[in-house]
Short mmCIF file of C-alpha atoms in Angstrom, two decimals:
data_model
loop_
_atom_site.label_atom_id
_atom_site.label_comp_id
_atom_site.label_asym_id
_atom_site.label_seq_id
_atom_site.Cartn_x
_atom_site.Cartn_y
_atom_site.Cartn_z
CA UNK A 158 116.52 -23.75 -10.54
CA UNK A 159 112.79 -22.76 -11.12
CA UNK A 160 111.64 -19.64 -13.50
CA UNK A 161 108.50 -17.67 -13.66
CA UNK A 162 108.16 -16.52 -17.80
CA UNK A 163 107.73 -13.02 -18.28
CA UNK A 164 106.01 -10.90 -20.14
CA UNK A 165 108.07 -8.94 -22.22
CA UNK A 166 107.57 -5.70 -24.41
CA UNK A 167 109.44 -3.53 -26.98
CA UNK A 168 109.82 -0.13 -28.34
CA UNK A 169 112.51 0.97 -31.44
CA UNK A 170 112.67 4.72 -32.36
CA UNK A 171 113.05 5.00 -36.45
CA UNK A 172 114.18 7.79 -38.41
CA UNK A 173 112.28 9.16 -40.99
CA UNK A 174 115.06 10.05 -44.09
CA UNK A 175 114.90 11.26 -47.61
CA UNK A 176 114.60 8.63 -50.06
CA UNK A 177 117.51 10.21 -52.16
CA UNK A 178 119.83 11.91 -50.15
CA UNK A 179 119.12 9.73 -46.87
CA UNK A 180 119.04 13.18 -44.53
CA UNK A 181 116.29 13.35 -42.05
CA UNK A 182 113.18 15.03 -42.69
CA UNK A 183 110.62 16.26 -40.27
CA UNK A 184 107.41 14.71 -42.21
CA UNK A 185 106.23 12.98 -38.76
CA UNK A 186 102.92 14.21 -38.21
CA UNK A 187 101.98 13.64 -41.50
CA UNK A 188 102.93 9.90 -41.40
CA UNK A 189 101.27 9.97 -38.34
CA UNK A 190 98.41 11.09 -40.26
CA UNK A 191 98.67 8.72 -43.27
CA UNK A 192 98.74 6.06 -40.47
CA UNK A 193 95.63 6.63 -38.48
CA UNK A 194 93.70 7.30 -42.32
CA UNK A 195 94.96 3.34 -43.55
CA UNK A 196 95.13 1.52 -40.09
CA UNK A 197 91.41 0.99 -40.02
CA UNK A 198 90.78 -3.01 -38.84
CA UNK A 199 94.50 -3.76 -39.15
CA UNK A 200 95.82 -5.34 -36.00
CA UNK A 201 99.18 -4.41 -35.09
CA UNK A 202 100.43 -5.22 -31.69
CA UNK A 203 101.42 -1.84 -31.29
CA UNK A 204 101.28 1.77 -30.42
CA UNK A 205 102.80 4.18 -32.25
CA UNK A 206 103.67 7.87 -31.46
CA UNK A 207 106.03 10.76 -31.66
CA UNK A 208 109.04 11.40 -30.04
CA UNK A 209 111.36 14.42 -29.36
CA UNK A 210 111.63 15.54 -32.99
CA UNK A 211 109.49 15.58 -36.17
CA UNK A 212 111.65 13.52 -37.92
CA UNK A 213 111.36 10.45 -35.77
CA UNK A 214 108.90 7.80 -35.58
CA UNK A 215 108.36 5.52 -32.41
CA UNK A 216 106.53 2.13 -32.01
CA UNK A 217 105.87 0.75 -28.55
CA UNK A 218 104.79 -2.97 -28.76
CA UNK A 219 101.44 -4.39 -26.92
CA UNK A 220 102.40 -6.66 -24.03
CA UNK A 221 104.00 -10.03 -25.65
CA UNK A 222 104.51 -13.55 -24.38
CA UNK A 223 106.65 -15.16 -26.59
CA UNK A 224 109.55 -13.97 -28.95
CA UNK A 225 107.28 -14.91 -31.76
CA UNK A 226 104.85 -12.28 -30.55
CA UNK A 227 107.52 -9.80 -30.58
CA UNK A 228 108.54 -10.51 -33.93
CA UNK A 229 105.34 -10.30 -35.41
CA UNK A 230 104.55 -7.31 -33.62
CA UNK A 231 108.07 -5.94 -35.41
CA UNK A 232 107.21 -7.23 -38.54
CA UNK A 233 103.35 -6.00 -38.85
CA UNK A 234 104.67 -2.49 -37.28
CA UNK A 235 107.27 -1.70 -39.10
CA UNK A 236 105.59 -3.01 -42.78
CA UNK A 237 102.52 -0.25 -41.68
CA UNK A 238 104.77 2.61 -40.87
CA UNK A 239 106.91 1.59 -44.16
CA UNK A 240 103.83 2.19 -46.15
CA UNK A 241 102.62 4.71 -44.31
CA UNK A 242 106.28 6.64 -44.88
CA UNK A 243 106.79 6.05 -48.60
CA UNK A 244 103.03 7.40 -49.24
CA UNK A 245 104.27 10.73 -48.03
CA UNK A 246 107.70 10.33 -50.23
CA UNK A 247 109.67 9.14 -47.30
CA UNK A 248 111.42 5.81 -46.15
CA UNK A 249 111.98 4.69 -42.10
CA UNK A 250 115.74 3.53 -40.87
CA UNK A 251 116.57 1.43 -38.28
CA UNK A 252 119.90 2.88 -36.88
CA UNK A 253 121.18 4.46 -33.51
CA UNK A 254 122.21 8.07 -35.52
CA UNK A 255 121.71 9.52 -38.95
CA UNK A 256 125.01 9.69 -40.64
CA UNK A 257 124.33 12.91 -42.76
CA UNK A 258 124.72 16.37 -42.02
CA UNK A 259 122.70 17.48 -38.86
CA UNK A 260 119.09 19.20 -39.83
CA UNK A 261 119.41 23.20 -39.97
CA UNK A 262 116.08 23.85 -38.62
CA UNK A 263 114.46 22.80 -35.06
CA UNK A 264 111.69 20.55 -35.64
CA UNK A 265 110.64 19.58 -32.19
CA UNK A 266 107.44 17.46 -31.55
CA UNK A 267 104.95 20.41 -30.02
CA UNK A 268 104.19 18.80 -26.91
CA UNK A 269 104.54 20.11 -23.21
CA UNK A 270 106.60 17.50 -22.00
CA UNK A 271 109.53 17.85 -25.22
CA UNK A 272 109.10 21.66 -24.72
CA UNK A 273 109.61 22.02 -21.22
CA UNK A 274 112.71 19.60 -21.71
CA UNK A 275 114.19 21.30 -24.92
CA UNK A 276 113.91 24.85 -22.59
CA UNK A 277 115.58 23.35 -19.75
CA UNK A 278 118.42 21.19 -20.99
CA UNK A 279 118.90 23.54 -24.37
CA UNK A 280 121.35 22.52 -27.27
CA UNK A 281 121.88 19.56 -25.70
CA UNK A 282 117.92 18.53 -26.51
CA UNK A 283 117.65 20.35 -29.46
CA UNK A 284 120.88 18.05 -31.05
CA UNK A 285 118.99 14.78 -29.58
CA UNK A 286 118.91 13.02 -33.00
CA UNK A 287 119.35 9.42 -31.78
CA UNK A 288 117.21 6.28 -31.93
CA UNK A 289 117.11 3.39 -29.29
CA UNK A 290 115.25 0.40 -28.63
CA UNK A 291 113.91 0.05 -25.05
CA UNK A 292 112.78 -3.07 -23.57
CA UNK A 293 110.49 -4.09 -20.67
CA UNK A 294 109.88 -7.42 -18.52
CA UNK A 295 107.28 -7.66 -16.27
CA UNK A 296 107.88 -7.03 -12.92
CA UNK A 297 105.35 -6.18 -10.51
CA UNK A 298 107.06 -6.02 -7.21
CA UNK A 299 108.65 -3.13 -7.11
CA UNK A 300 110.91 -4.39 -4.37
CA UNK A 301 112.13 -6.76 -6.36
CA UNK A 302 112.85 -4.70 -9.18
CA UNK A 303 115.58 -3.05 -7.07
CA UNK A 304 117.24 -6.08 -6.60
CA UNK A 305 116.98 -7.21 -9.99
CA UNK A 306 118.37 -3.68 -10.97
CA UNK A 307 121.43 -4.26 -8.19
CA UNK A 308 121.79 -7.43 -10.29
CA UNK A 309 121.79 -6.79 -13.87
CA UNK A 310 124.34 -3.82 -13.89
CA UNK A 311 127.21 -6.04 -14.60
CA UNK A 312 125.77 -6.90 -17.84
CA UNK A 313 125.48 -3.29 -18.95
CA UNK A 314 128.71 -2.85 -20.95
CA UNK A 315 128.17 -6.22 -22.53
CA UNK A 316 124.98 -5.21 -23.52
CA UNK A 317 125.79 -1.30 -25.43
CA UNK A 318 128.51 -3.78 -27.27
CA UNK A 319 126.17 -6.10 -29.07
CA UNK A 320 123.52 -3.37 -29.88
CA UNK A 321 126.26 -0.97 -31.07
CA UNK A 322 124.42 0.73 -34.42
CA UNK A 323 125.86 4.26 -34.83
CA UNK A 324 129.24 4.87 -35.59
CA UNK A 325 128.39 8.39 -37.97
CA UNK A 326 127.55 11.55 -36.76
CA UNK A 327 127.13 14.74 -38.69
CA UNK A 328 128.32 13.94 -41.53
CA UNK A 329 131.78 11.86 -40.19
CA UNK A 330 133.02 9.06 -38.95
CA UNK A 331 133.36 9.24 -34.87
CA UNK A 332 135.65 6.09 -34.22
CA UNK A 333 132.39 4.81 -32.00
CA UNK A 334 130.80 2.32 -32.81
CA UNK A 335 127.67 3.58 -30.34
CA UNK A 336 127.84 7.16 -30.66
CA UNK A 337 124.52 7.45 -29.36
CA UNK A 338 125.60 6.70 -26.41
CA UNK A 339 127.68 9.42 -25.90
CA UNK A 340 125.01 11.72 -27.42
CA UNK A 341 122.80 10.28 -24.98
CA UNK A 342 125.30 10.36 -21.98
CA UNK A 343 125.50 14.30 -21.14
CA UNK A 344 122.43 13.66 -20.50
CA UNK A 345 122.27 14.55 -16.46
CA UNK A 346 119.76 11.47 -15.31
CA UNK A 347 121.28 9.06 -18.10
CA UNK A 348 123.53 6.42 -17.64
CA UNK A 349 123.82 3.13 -15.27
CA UNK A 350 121.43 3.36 -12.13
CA UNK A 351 123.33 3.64 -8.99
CA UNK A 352 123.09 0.46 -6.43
CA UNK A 353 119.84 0.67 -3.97
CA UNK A 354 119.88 -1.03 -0.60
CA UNK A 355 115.54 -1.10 -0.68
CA UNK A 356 112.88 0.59 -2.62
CA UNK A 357 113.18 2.77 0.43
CA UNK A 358 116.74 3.90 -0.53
CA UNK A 359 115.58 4.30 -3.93
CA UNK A 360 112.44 6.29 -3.11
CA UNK A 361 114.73 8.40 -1.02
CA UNK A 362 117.11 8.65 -3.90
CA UNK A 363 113.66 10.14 -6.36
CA UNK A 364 112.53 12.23 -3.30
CA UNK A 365 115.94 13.91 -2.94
CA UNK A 366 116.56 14.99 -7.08
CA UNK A 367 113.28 16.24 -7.23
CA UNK A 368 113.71 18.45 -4.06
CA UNK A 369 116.79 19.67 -5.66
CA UNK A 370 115.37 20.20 -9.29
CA UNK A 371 116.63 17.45 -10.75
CA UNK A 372 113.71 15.67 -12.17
CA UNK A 373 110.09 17.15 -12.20
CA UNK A 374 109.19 13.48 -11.09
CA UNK A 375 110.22 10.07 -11.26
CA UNK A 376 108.90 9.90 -15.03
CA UNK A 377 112.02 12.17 -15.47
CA UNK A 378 114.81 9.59 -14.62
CA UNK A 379 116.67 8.10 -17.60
CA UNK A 380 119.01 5.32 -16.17
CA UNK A 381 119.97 2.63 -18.40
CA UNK A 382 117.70 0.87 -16.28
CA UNK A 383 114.94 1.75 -14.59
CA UNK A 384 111.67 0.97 -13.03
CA UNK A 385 108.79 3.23 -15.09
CA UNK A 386 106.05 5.03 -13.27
CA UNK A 387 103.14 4.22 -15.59
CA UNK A 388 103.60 0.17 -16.55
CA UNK A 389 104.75 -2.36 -14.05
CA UNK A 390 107.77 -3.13 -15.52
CA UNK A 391 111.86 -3.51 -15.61
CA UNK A 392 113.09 -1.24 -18.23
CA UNK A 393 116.07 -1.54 -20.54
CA UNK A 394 117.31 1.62 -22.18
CA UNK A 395 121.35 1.49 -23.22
CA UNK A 396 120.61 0.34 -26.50
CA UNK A 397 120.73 1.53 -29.76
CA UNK A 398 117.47 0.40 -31.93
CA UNK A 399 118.68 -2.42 -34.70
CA UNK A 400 118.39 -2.42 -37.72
CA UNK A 401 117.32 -6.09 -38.54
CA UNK A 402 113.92 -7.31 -36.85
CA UNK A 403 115.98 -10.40 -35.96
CA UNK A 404 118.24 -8.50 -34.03
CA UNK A 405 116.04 -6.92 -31.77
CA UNK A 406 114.39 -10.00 -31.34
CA UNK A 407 117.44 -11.98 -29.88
CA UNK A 408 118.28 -8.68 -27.90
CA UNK A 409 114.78 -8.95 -26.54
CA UNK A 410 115.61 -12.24 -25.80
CA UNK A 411 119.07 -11.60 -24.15
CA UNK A 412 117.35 -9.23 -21.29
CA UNK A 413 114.06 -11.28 -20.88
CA UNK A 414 116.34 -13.84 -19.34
CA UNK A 415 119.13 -11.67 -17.99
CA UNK A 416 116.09 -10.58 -15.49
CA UNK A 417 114.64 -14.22 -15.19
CA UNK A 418 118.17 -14.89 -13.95
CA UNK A 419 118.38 -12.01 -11.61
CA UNK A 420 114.84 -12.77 -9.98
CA UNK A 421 116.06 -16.58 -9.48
CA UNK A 422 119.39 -15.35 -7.68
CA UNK A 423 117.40 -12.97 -5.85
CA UNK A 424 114.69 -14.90 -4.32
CA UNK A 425 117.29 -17.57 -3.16
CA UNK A 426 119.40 -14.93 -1.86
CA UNK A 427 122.58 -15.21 -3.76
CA UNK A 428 125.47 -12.32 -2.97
CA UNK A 429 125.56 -9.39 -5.70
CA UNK A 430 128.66 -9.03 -7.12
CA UNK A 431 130.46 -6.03 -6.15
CA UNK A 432 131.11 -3.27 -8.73
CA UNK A 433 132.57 -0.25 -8.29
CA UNK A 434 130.64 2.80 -9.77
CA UNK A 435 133.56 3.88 -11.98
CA UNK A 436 134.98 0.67 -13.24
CA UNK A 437 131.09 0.11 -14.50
CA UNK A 438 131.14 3.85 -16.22
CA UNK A 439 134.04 3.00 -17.99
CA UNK A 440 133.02 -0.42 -19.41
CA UNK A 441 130.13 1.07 -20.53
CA UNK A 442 132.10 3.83 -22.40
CA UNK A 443 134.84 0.93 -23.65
CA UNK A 444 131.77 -0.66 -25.20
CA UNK A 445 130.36 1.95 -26.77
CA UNK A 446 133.89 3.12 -28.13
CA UNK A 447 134.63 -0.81 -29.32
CA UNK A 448 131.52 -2.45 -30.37
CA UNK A 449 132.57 -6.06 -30.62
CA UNK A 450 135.29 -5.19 -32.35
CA UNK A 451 137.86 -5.21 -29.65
CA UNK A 452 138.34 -6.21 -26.36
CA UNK A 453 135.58 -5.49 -23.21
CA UNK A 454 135.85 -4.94 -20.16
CA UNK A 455 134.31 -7.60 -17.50
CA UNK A 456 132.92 -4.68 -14.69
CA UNK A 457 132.99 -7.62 -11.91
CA UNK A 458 136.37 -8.32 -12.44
CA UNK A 459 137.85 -5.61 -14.42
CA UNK A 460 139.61 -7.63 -16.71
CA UNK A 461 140.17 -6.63 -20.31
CA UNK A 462 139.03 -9.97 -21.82
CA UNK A 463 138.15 -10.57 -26.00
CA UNK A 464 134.43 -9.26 -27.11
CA UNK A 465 133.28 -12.87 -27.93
CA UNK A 466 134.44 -13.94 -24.66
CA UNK A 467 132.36 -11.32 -22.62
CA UNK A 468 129.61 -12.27 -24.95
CA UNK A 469 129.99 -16.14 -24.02
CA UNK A 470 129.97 -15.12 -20.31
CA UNK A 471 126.25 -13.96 -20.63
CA UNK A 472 125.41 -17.07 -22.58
CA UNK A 473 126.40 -18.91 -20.13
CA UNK A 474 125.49 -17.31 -16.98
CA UNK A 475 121.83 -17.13 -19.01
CA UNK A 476 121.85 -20.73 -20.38
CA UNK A 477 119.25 -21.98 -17.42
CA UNK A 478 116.64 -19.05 -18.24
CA UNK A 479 117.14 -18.88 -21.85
CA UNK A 480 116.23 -23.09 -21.78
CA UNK A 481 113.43 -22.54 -19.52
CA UNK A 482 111.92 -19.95 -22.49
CA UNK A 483 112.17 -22.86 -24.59
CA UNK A 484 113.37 -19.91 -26.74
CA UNK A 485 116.56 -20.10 -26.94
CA UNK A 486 117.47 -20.60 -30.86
CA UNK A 487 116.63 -16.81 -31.85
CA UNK A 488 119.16 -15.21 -29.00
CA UNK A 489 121.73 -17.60 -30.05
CA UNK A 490 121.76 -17.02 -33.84
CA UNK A 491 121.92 -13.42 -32.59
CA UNK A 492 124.97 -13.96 -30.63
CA UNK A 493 126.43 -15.95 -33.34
CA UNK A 494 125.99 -13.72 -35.83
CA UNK A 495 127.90 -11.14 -33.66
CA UNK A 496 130.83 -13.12 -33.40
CA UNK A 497 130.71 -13.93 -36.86
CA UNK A 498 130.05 -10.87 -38.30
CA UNK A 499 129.72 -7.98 -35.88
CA UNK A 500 127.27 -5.29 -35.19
CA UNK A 501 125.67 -2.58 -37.11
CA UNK A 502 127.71 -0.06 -36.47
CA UNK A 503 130.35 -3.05 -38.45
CA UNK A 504 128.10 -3.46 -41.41
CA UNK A 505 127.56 0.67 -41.40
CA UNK A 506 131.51 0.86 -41.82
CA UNK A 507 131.35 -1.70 -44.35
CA UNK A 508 128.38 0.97 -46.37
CA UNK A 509 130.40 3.36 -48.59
CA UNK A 510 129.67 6.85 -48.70
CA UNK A 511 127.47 8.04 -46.32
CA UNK A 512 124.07 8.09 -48.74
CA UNK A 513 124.75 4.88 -49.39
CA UNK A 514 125.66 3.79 -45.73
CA UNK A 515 121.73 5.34 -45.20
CA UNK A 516 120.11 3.38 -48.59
CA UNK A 517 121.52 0.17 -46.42
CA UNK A 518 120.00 0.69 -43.07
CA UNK A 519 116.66 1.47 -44.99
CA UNK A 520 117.05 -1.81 -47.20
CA UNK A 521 117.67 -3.82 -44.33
CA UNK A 522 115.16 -1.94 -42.24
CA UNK A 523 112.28 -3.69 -44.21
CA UNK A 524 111.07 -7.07 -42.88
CA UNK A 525 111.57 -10.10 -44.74
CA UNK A 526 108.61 -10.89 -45.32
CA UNK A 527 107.81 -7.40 -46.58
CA UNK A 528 110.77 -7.76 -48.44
CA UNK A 529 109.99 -10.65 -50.69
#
């Protein structure tokens, strides 16, 4: 079996917290501002911008070829907006939710886009305190990239499990270990993409919720994957963002070659396996309940297997793609680190109070080599 290497890119939302009390603070803009005063020459590998709410940070990577690229582009990104942050009396987190108390004020980013969206969809925008990490593969056939999308569904559930990072909300414990997720879920164009037959079907599918006032355009769709509008690209959304660099990196790694998979079975044609819509809902939901903590649910067959089985499933439906990459060692230390000692939402649990649970995140937010 023959692969074409991808391009890959990432993005990781951060929050911006208080360096005592670990509650969010909207201070974005003037990081933002700290950041384009110091940047000068420095060469990042990435773009970085606001998101829905002042006290959130986003980074989107440059295009990448390698893992190593995405690491350093991690690395160099994060150690900048760490600076930039604790000039301004501030640290950046790495986790899917702040565990604190919720923020009494609104602090929305003032742009058109978050406005319009905050007026439409109301408290459940203006609560949107939740961090992911998004990740794209090339893929410039469009046509294609509904097939791929058909293909990489089943892997969904698997997939919220191992990047499970938010088990607090407002000030408690929610017995999730991705709470985000659920945050994240009422949202009305989140969630897994629905099965396509063509880009046809799929184009019909866009025309049809924006002539009902669904979505302004196709910019506006959310799925857990989806095909964006402005980069030619297959984009992964279900995840929280991680806390470690190496974690996102083997993550990275995980979908770079779930899709290099996908693209090999389509082009030779192999069957999709069936799934039915609500089976796939709930494994998702299972996983983002469970973590890797418990057992998962296997959406193809709909059997209740182990976590660390499901996980050995994808490594070994992915072990062709992942040795093509001639990457491979950095997405298996992440999976067997999972098994061995679970997610972030596991460590979180493992924090103390919740100031302290925050004081972890930010310590392990900082890249090694930052670190030392």
């Amino acid at each position: 079996m023959s692969f074409t290497i991808p391009t890959i890119g990432v993005e990781e939302e951060y929050q911006l917290v208080d360096p005592q009390s670990g509650e969010l603070i909207p201070n974005c803009k003037e990081v933002m501002q700290t950041i384009r005063r110091n940047r000068g020459s420095q060469a990042v590998g990435s773009e970085i911008q606001h998101e829905l709410h002042l006290n959130q940070i986003e980074m989107a990577s440059d295009v990448c070829s390698s893992l190593e690229q995405v690491r350093s582009a991690l690395n160099q990104t994060r150690h900048l907006l760490i600076e930039a942050a604790r000039s301004n009396e501030t640290e950046l987190a790495a986790a899917g939710t702040n565990p604190l108390p919720l923020p009494d004020e609104e602090v929305l980013t003032p742009k058109d886009r978050y406005l319009a969206m905050t007026d439409r969809y109301q408290q459940i925008a203006r609560e949107l305190f939740i961090f992911g990490c998004h990740v794209h593969v090339a893929m410039d056939d469009r046509e294609l990239g509904i097939q791929v999308m058909n293909r990489c569904r089943r892997w969904l559930p698997i997939l919220q499990a191992i990047t499970a990072n938010s088990p607090f909300w407002n000030g408690v414990d929610t017995g999730y270990a991705s709470y985000r997720r659920e945050l994240w879920a009422q949202w009305p164009m989140a969630g897994p993409p629905p099965q396509f037959d063509s880009l046809a079907d799929y184009s019909r599918c866009v025309d049809d919720l924006v002539a009902c006032g669904a979505i302004r355009d196709e910019s506006f769709l959310y799925w857990d994957i989806r095909l964006p509008t402005r980069v030619p690209t297959i984009e992964f959304r279900a995840a929280d963002v991680m806390t470690h660099v190496e974690e996102t990196v083997g993550y990275v790694g995980i979908v770079r070659a779930i899709v290099m998979q996908a693209v090999s079975e389509a082009t030779h044609q192999h069957p999709i396996p069936a799934i039915h819509p609500s089976v796939l809902s709930y494994s998702i939901w299972h996983a983002a309940r469970y973590g890797m903590s418990e057992q998962l649910v296997d959406p193809v067959t709909s059997e209740m297997i182990p976590a660390a089985d499901l996980l050995d499933r994808l490594m070994s439906a992915l072990q062709p793609a992942l040795i093509a990459t001639g990457e491979a060692r950095p997405v298996e230390d992440f999976a067997n680190q999972l098994v061995s000692a679970g997610t972030g939402a596991d460590r979180q649990r493992r924090g103390g109070n919740l100031s302290n649970v925050v004081a972890q995140v930010v310590s392990e937010t900082v890249p090694t080599a930052m670190a030392t």
